[in-house]
Amino acid sequence: FLKSVIEAHGDDLSLICKEINPYHKYLECLLHDYSTKLKENTLTGISSVKEEIDRFIKVYEDKVDKIYVLFLFRFYEYYEGFKIFSQQLHMNQELLGLYIEKNQDDKIIQICSEYGFKEKNLWIQALTYFRGRGDEVRIKDCLNRIQGLLSPLLVLEILQSSDQEISFECIKDYMLKELEQQDDSIRKSKTEIDENMSSMDILRSDRKKLQSE
């Protein structure tokens, strides 16, 4: 019924339906149907409902409140739609939270690799999650990817945040590279200081010459 009303009246719906948003209601009906079929594991039914949901998103995207629709997708576990709208709304933190909740490690690393350069909190959240789990393989992977991106002190604070022990081997490469970077930075700073001092000596010498002439 709602589908026929939407298709027949379109932009006039705000005048006809003042108390409810028919687009939201129809989408919720579809998502409820999807969730029911998902629990019943009826693959054929899921496929047809999914196609209708995807068509709805494509056709009526500008007719809905995306934040509310994001809530609906999360509530009814329609994760493909949740991913699309999360990225459109630049809500990668929420999407990462979903991947963490579902223990989808590859997707956790993927979203952090894609957006973590600008959104450093993604790496902080991911590293904290893997540290809490004591997963040394994933911790080491994160450390290799965040080299030079996060403060070493912050990283060490995260690594010390759990009572569960991790081996030195897990963090050795990261620590060695950070120490090398610190040494390089110190050498570079020393070189710059020496160059500046040399320039100042030349200026002083030139000034004395001018004053003596």
PDB file of C-alpha atoms in Angstrom:
ATOM      1  CA  PHE A   1       0.000   0.000   0.000  1.00  0.00           C
ATOM      2  CA  LEU A   2       2.713   2.491   0.998  1.00  0.00           C
ATOM      3  CA  LYS A   3       4.632   1.754  -2.176  1.00  0.00           C
ATOM      4  CA  SER A   4       1.623   2.580  -4.355  1.00  0.00           C
ATOM      5  CA  VAL A   5       0.956   5.771  -2.365  1.00  0.00           C
ATOM      6  CA  ILE A   6       4.560   6.896  -2.763  1.00  0.00           C
ATOM      7  CA  GLU A   7       4.615   6.172  -6.483  1.00  0.00           C
ATOM      8  CA  ALA A   8       1.229   7.815  -7.092  1.00  0.00           C
ATOM      9  CA  HIS A   9       1.588  10.999  -5.044  1.00  0.00           C
ATOM     10  CA  GLY A  10       5.337  11.659  -4.880  1.00  0.00           C
ATOM     11  CA  ASP A  11       6.050  15.241  -3.791  1.00  0.00           C
ATOM     12  CA  ASP A  12       2.477  15.762  -2.497  1.00  0.00           C
ATOM     13  CA  LEU A  13       3.011  13.255   0.309  1.00  0.00           C
ATOM     14  CA  SER A  14       3.988  15.928   2.821  1.00  0.00           C
ATOM     15  CA  LEU A  15       0.474  17.364   2.458  1.00  0.00           C
ATOM     16  CA  ILE A  16      -1.273  13.991   2.659  1.00  0.00           C
ATOM     17  CA  CYS A  17       0.780  12.349   5.421  1.00  0.00           C
ATOM     18  CA  LYS A  18       1.600  14.977   8.019  1.00  0.00           C
ATOM     19  CA  GLU A  19       2.158  12.749  11.041  1.00  0.00           C
ATOM     20  CA  ILE A  20       4.438  10.096   9.501  1.00  0.00           C
ATOM     21  CA  ASN A  21       7.084  10.042   6.832  1.00  0.00           C
ATOM     22  CA  PRO A  22       5.814   7.433   4.323  1.00  0.00           C
ATOM     23  CA  TYR A  23       9.282   6.979   2.851  1.00  0.00           C
ATOM     24  CA  HIS A  24      10.696   6.077   6.264  1.00  0.00           C
ATOM     25  CA  LYS A  25       7.737   3.833   7.018  1.00  0.00           C
ATOM     26  CA  TYR A  26       7.952   1.972   3.735  1.00  0.00           C
ATOM     27  CA  LEU A  27      11.694   1.458   4.118  1.00  0.00           C
ATOM     28  CA  GLU A  28      11.170   0.179   7.651  1.00  0.00           C
ATOM     29  CA  CYS A  29       8.601  -2.321   6.337  1.00  0.00           C
ATOM     30  CA  LEU A  30      11.132  -3.544   3.781  1.00  0.00           C
ATOM     31  CA  LEU A  31      13.865  -3.807   6.392  1.00  0.00           C
ATOM     32  CA  HIS A  32      11.594  -5.673   8.787  1.00  0.00           C
ATOM     33  CA  ASP A  33      10.790  -8.119   5.995  1.00  0.00           C
ATOM     34  CA  TYR A  34      14.512  -8.446   5.225  1.00  0.00           C
ATOM     35  CA  SER A  35      15.373  -9.075   8.879  1.00  0.00           C
ATOM     36  CA  THR A  36      12.645 -11.717   9.217  1.00  0.00           C
ATOM     37  CA  LYS A  37      13.771 -13.573   6.097  1.00  0.00           C
ATOM     38  CA  LEU A  38      17.387 -13.325   7.228  1.00  0.00           C
ATOM     39  CA  LYS A  39      16.526 -15.060  10.499  1.00  0.00           C
ATOM     40  CA  GLU A  40      14.513 -17.678   8.624  1.00  0.00           C
ATOM     41  CA  ASN A  41      17.409 -18.100   6.178  1.00  0.00           C
ATOM     42  CA  THR A  42      15.127 -17.923   3.130  1.00  0.00           C
ATOM     43  CA  LEU A  43      17.727 -16.974   0.509  1.00  0.00           C
ATOM     44  CA  THR A  44      15.310 -16.395  -2.379  1.00  0.00           C
ATOM     45  CA  GLY A  45      13.133 -14.070  -0.321  1.00  0.00           C
ATOM     46  CA  ILE A  46      16.170 -12.177   0.991  1.00  0.00           C
ATOM     47  CA  SER A  47      17.416 -11.530  -2.521  1.00  0.00           C
ATOM     48  CA  SER A  48      14.147 -10.006  -3.727  1.00  0.00           C
ATOM     49  CA  VAL A  49      13.724  -7.794  -0.661  1.00  0.00           C
ATOM     50  CA  LYS A  50      17.337  -6.668  -0.894  1.00  0.00           C
ATOM     51  CA  GLU A  51      16.802  -5.617  -4.511  1.00  0.00           C
ATOM     52  CA  GLU A  52      13.777  -3.565  -3.467  1.00  0.00           C
ATOM     53  CA  ILE A  53      15.723  -1.902  -0.626  1.00  0.00           C
ATOM     54  CA  ASP A  54      18.584  -1.035  -2.972  1.00  0.00           C
ATOM     55  CA  ARG A  55      16.127   0.370  -5.520  1.00  0.00           C
ATOM     56  CA  PHE A  56      14.477   2.454  -2.800  1.00  0.00           C
ATOM     57  CA  ILE A  57      17.838   3.910  -1.726  1.00  0.00           C
ATOM     58  CA  LYS A  58      18.726   4.799  -5.301  1.00  0.00           C
ATOM     59  CA  VAL A  59      15.372   6.401  -6.176  1.00  0.00           C
ATOM     60  CA  TYR A  60      14.358   8.078  -2.907  1.00  0.00           C
ATOM     61  CA  GLU A  61      17.695   8.931  -1.300  1.00  0.00           C
ATOM     62  CA  ASP A  62      16.886  12.652  -1.289  1.00  0.00           C
ATOM     63  CA  LYS A  63      13.472  12.053   0.330  1.00  0.00           C
ATOM     64  CA  VAL A  64      14.738  10.574   3.593  1.00  0.00           C
ATOM     65  CA  ASP A  65      16.592  11.684   6.685  1.00  0.00           C
ATOM     66  CA  LYS A  66      19.901   9.854   6.252  1.00  0.00           C
ATOM     67  CA  ILE A  67      20.701   9.831   9.969  1.00  0.00           C
ATOM     68  CA  TYR A  68      17.372   8.162  10.704  1.00  0.00           C
ATOM     69  CA  VAL A  69      17.814   5.717   7.831  1.00  0.00           C
ATOM     70  CA  LEU A  70      21.282   4.892   9.159  1.00  0.00           C
ATOM     71  CA  PHE A  71      19.632   4.009  12.475  1.00  0.00           C
ATOM     72  CA  LEU A  72      17.121   1.781  10.646  1.00  0.00           C
ATOM     73  CA  PHE A  73      19.879  -0.020   8.752  1.00  0.00           C
ATOM     74  CA  ARG A  74      21.755  -0.634  11.989  1.00  0.00           C
ATOM     75  CA  PHE A  75      18.682  -1.787  13.869  1.00  0.00           C
ATOM     76  CA  TYR A  76      17.574  -4.237  11.165  1.00  0.00           C
ATOM     77  CA  GLU A  77      21.150  -5.356  10.417  1.00  0.00           C
ATOM     78  CA  TYR A  78      21.165  -4.212   6.790  1.00  0.00           C
ATOM     79  CA  TYR A  79      24.890  -3.632   6.784  1.00  0.00           C
ATOM     80  CA  GLU A  80      25.385  -2.846   3.102  1.00  0.00           C
ATOM     81  CA  GLY A  81      23.066   0.154   3.420  1.00  0.00           C
ATOM     82  CA  PHE A  82      24.702   1.105   6.723  1.00  0.00           C
ATOM     83  CA  LYS A  83      28.101   1.173   5.029  1.00  0.00           C
ATOM     84  CA  ILE A  84      26.866   3.320   2.104  1.00  0.00           C
ATOM     85  CA  PHE A  85      25.192   5.932   4.301  1.00  0.00           C
ATOM     86  CA  SER A  86      28.005   5.962   6.894  1.00  0.00           C
ATOM     87  CA  GLN A  87      30.506   6.842   4.199  1.00  0.00           C
ATOM     88  CA  GLN A  88      28.210   9.422   2.620  1.00  0.00           C
ATOM     89  CA  LEU A  89      27.792  11.088   6.004  1.00  0.00           C
ATOM     90  CA  HIS A  90      31.515  10.774   6.801  1.00  0.00           C
ATOM     91  CA  MET A  91      30.651   8.690   9.854  1.00  0.00           C
ATOM     92  CA  ASN A  92      33.517   6.234   9.530  1.00  0.00           C
ATOM     93  CA  GLN A  93      33.797   5.947  13.314  1.00  0.00           C
ATOM     94  CA  GLU A  94      30.337   4.351  13.424  1.00  0.00           C
ATOM     95  CA  LEU A  95      31.200   1.989  10.573  1.00  0.00           C
ATOM     96  CA  LEU A  96      34.408   0.955  12.307  1.00  0.00           C
ATOM     97  CA  GLY A  97      32.407   0.347  15.482  1.00  0.00           C
ATOM     98  CA  LEU A  98      30.177  -2.050  13.542  1.00  0.00           C
ATOM     99  CA  TYR A  99      33.173  -3.954  12.164  1.00  0.00           C
ATOM    100  CA  ILE A 100      34.643  -4.203  15.656  1.00  0.00           C
ATOM    101  CA  GLU A 101      31.349  -5.474  17.048  1.00  0.00           C
ATOM    102  CA  LYS A 102      31.229  -8.150  14.324  1.00  0.00           C
ATOM    103  CA  ASN A 103      34.952  -9.020  14.730  1.00  0.00           C
ATOM    104  CA  GLN A 104      35.559  -8.313  11.034  1.00  0.00           C
ATOM    105  CA  ASP A 105      39.301  -7.795  11.326  1.00  0.00           C
ATOM    106  CA  ASP A 106      40.078  -7.393   7.612  1.00  0.00           C
ATOM    107  CA  LYS A 107      37.432  -4.693   7.257  1.00  0.00           C
ATOM    108  CA  ILE A 108      38.743  -2.937  10.369  1.00  0.00           C
ATOM    109  CA  ILE A 109      42.200  -2.707   8.805  1.00  0.00           C
ATOM    110  CA  GLN A 110      40.717  -1.725   5.440  1.00  0.00           C
ATOM    111  CA  ILE A 111      38.676   1.237   6.695  1.00  0.00           C
ATOM    112  CA  CYS A 112      41.575   2.459   8.852  1.00  0.00           C
ATOM    113  CA  SER A 113      43.939   2.233   5.876  1.00  0.00           C
ATOM    114  CA  GLU A 114      41.503   4.163   3.663  1.00  0.00           C
ATOM    115  CA  TYR A 115      40.555   6.964   6.073  1.00  0.00           C
ATOM    116  CA  GLY A 116      42.985   6.753   8.996  1.00  0.00           C
ATOM    117  CA  PHE A 117      45.472   9.222   7.539  1.00  0.00           C
ATOM    118  CA  LYS A 118      42.951  12.035   8.060  1.00  0.00           C
ATOM    119  CA  GLU A 119      40.899  10.409  10.834  1.00  0.00           C
ATOM    120  CA  LYS A 120      43.599   9.207  13.214  1.00  0.00           C
ATOM    121  CA  ASN A 121      41.023   8.208  15.826  1.00  0.00           C
ATOM    122  CA  LEU A 122      40.190   5.225  13.621  1.00  0.00           C
ATOM    123  CA  TRP A 123      43.660   3.779  14.175  1.00  0.00           C
ATOM    124  CA  ILE A 124      43.463   4.582  17.891  1.00  0.00           C
ATOM    125  CA  GLN A 125      40.167   2.697  18.150  1.00  0.00           C
ATOM    126  CA  ALA A 126      41.428  -0.249  16.103  1.00  0.00           C
ATOM    127  CA  LEU A 127      44.720  -0.554  18.013  1.00  0.00           C
ATOM    128  CA  THR A 128      42.866  -0.325  21.338  1.00  0.00           C
ATOM    129  CA  TYR A 129      40.505  -3.101  20.201  1.00  0.00           C
ATOM    130  CA  PHE A 130      43.281  -5.463  19.070  1.00  0.00           C
ATOM    131  CA  ARG A 131      45.309  -4.680  22.208  1.00  0.00           C
ATOM    132  CA  GLY A 132      42.356  -5.553  24.417  1.00  0.00           C
ATOM    133  CA  ARG A 133      42.059  -8.827  22.549  1.00  0.00           C
ATOM    134  CA  GLY A 134      45.780  -9.523  22.858  1.00  0.00           C
ATOM    135  CA  ASP A 135      46.007 -10.235  19.122  1.00  0.00           C
ATOM    136  CA  GLU A 136      49.723  -9.785  18.449  1.00  0.00           C
ATOM    137  CA  VAL A 137      49.449 -10.425  14.704  1.00  0.00           C
ATOM    138  CA  ARG A 138      46.907  -7.600  14.269  1.00  0.00           C
ATOM    139  CA  ILE A 139      48.731  -5.323  16.713  1.00  0.00           C
ATOM    140  CA  LYS A 140      51.937  -5.712  14.721  1.00  0.00           C
ATOM    141  CA  ASP A 141      50.043  -5.048  11.479  1.00  0.00           C
ATOM    142  CA  CYS A 142      48.582  -1.834  12.930  1.00  0.00           C
ATOM    143  CA  LEU A 143      51.987  -0.695  14.210  1.00  0.00           C
ATOM    144  CA  ASN A 144      53.532  -1.166  10.775  1.00  0.00           C
ATOM    145  CA  ARG A 145      50.785   0.953   9.205  1.00  0.00           C
ATOM    146  CA  ILE A 146      50.761   3.798  11.721  1.00  0.00           C
ATOM    147  CA  GLN A 147      54.507   4.388  11.737  1.00  0.00           C
ATOM    148  CA  GLY A 148      54.981   8.157  11.943  1.00  0.00           C
ATOM    149  CA  LEU A 149      51.241   8.778  12.047  1.00  0.00           C
ATOM    150  CA  LEU A 150      50.509   8.614  15.783  1.00  0.00           C
ATOM    151  CA  SER A 151      52.580   9.874  18.660  1.00  0.00           C
ATOM    152  CA  PRO A 152      54.816   7.047  19.991  1.00  0.00           C
ATOM    153  CA  LEU A 153      53.827   8.040  23.535  1.00  0.00           C
ATOM    154  CA  LEU A 154      50.153   7.598  22.667  1.00  0.00           C
ATOM    155  CA  VAL A 155      50.870   4.232  21.058  1.00  0.00           C
ATOM    156  CA  LEU A 156      52.777   3.057  24.121  1.00  0.00           C
ATOM    157  CA  GLU A 157      49.939   4.232  26.349  1.00  0.00           C
ATOM    158  CA  ILE A 158      47.490   2.113  24.323  1.00  0.00           C
ATOM    159  CA  LEU A 159      49.818  -0.889  24.390  1.00  0.00           C
ATOM    160  CA  GLN A 160      50.048  -0.618  28.192  1.00  0.00           C
ATOM    161  CA  SER A 161      46.286  -0.228  28.631  1.00  0.00           C
ATOM    162  CA  SER A 162      45.582  -3.923  29.110  1.00  0.00           C
ATOM    163  CA  ASP A 163      46.707  -6.373  31.770  1.00  0.00           C
ATOM    164  CA  GLN A 164      47.116  -9.010  29.066  1.00  0.00           C
ATOM    165  CA  GLU A 165      50.798  -9.309  28.247  1.00  0.00           C
ATOM    166  CA  ILE A 166      52.233  -8.961  24.753  1.00  0.00           C
ATOM    167  CA  SER A 167      55.718 -10.009  23.699  1.00  0.00           C
ATOM    168  CA  PHE A 168      58.522  -7.553  23.015  1.00  0.00           C
ATOM    169  CA  GLU A 169      58.868  -9.199  19.608  1.00  0.00           C
ATOM    170  CA  CYS A 170      55.440  -7.805  18.730  1.00  0.00           C
ATOM    171  CA  ILE A 171      56.517  -4.189  19.192  1.00  0.00           C
ATOM    172  CA  LYS A 172      60.273  -4.452  18.541  1.00  0.00           C
ATOM    173  CA  ASP A 173      60.227  -3.366  14.878  1.00  0.00           C
ATOM    174  CA  TYR A 174      57.953  -0.436  15.640  1.00  0.00           C
ATOM    175  CA  MET A 175      60.146   0.764  18.520  1.00  0.00           C
ATOM    176  CA  LEU A 176      63.369   0.437  16.513  1.00  0.00           C
ATOM    177  CA  LYS A 177      61.928   2.425  13.584  1.00  0.00           C
ATOM    178  CA  GLU A 178      60.651   5.122  15.924  1.00  0.00           C
ATOM    179  CA  LEU A 179      64.073   5.407  17.589  1.00  0.00           C
ATOM    180  CA  GLU A 180      65.712   5.654  14.156  1.00  0.00           C
ATOM    181  CA  GLN A 181      63.307   8.425  13.186  1.00  0.00           C
ATOM    182  CA  GLN A 182      64.049  10.257  16.431  1.00  0.00           C
ATOM    183  CA  ASP A 183      67.800   9.975  15.773  1.00  0.00           C
ATOM    184  CA  ASP A 184      67.354  11.249  12.213  1.00  0.00           C
ATOM    185  CA  SER A 185      65.276  14.146  13.494  1.00  0.00           C
ATOM    186  CA  ILE A 186      67.916  15.038  16.094  1.00  0.00           C
ATOM    187  CA  ARG A 187      70.711  14.882  13.490  1.00  0.00           C
ATOM    188  CA  LYS A 188      68.688  17.036  11.118  1.00  0.00           C
ATOM    189  CA  SER A 189      67.988  19.571  13.859  1.00  0.00           C
ATOM    190  CA  LYS A 190      71.680  19.636  14.839  1.00  0.00           C
ATOM    191  CA  THR A 191      72.683  20.204  11.211  1.00  0.00           C
ATOM    192  CA  GLU A 192      70.203  23.057  10.890  1.00  0.00           C
ATOM    193  CA  ILE A 193      71.456  24.613  14.129  1.00  0.00           C
ATOM    194  CA  ASP A 194      75.078  24.354  12.941  1.00  0.00           C
ATOM    195  CA  GLU A 195      74.168  25.940   9.611  1.00  0.00           C
ATOM    196  CA  ASN A 196      72.306  28.764  11.348  1.00  0.00           C
ATOM    197  CA  MET A 197      75.236  29.378  13.690  1.00  0.00           C
ATOM    198  CA  SER A 198      77.606  29.472  10.743  1.00  0.00           C
ATOM    199  CA  SER A 199      75.391  32.001   8.965  1.00  0.00           C
ATOM    200  CA  MET A 200      75.274  34.143  12.101  1.00  0.00           C
ATOM    201  CA  ASP A 201      79.078  34.062  12.366  1.00  0.00           C
ATOM    202  CA  ILE A 202      79.345  35.234   8.769  1.00  0.00           C
ATOM    203  CA  LEU A 203      76.876  38.057   9.423  1.00  0.00           C
ATOM    204  CA  ARG A 204      78.814  39.150  12.511  1.00  0.00           C
ATOM    205  CA  SER A 205      82.048  39.106  10.542  1.00  0.00           C
ATOM    206  CA  ASP A 206      80.507  41.171   7.730  1.00  0.00           C
ATOM    207  CA  ARG A 207      79.093  43.616  10.241  1.00  0.00           C
ATOM    208  CA  LYS A 208      82.495  44.136  11.864  1.00  0.00           C
ATOM    209  CA  LYS A 209      84.068  44.749   8.468  1.00  0.00           C
ATOM    210  CA  LEU A 210      81.459  47.360   7.632  1.00  0.00           C
ATOM    211  CA  GLN A 211      81.911  49.069  10.975  1.00  0.00           C
ATOM    212  CA  SER A 212      85.687  49.214  10.558  1.00  0.00           C
ATOM    213  CA  GLU A 213      85.533  50.801   7.100  1.00  0.00           C
TER     214      GLU A 213
END
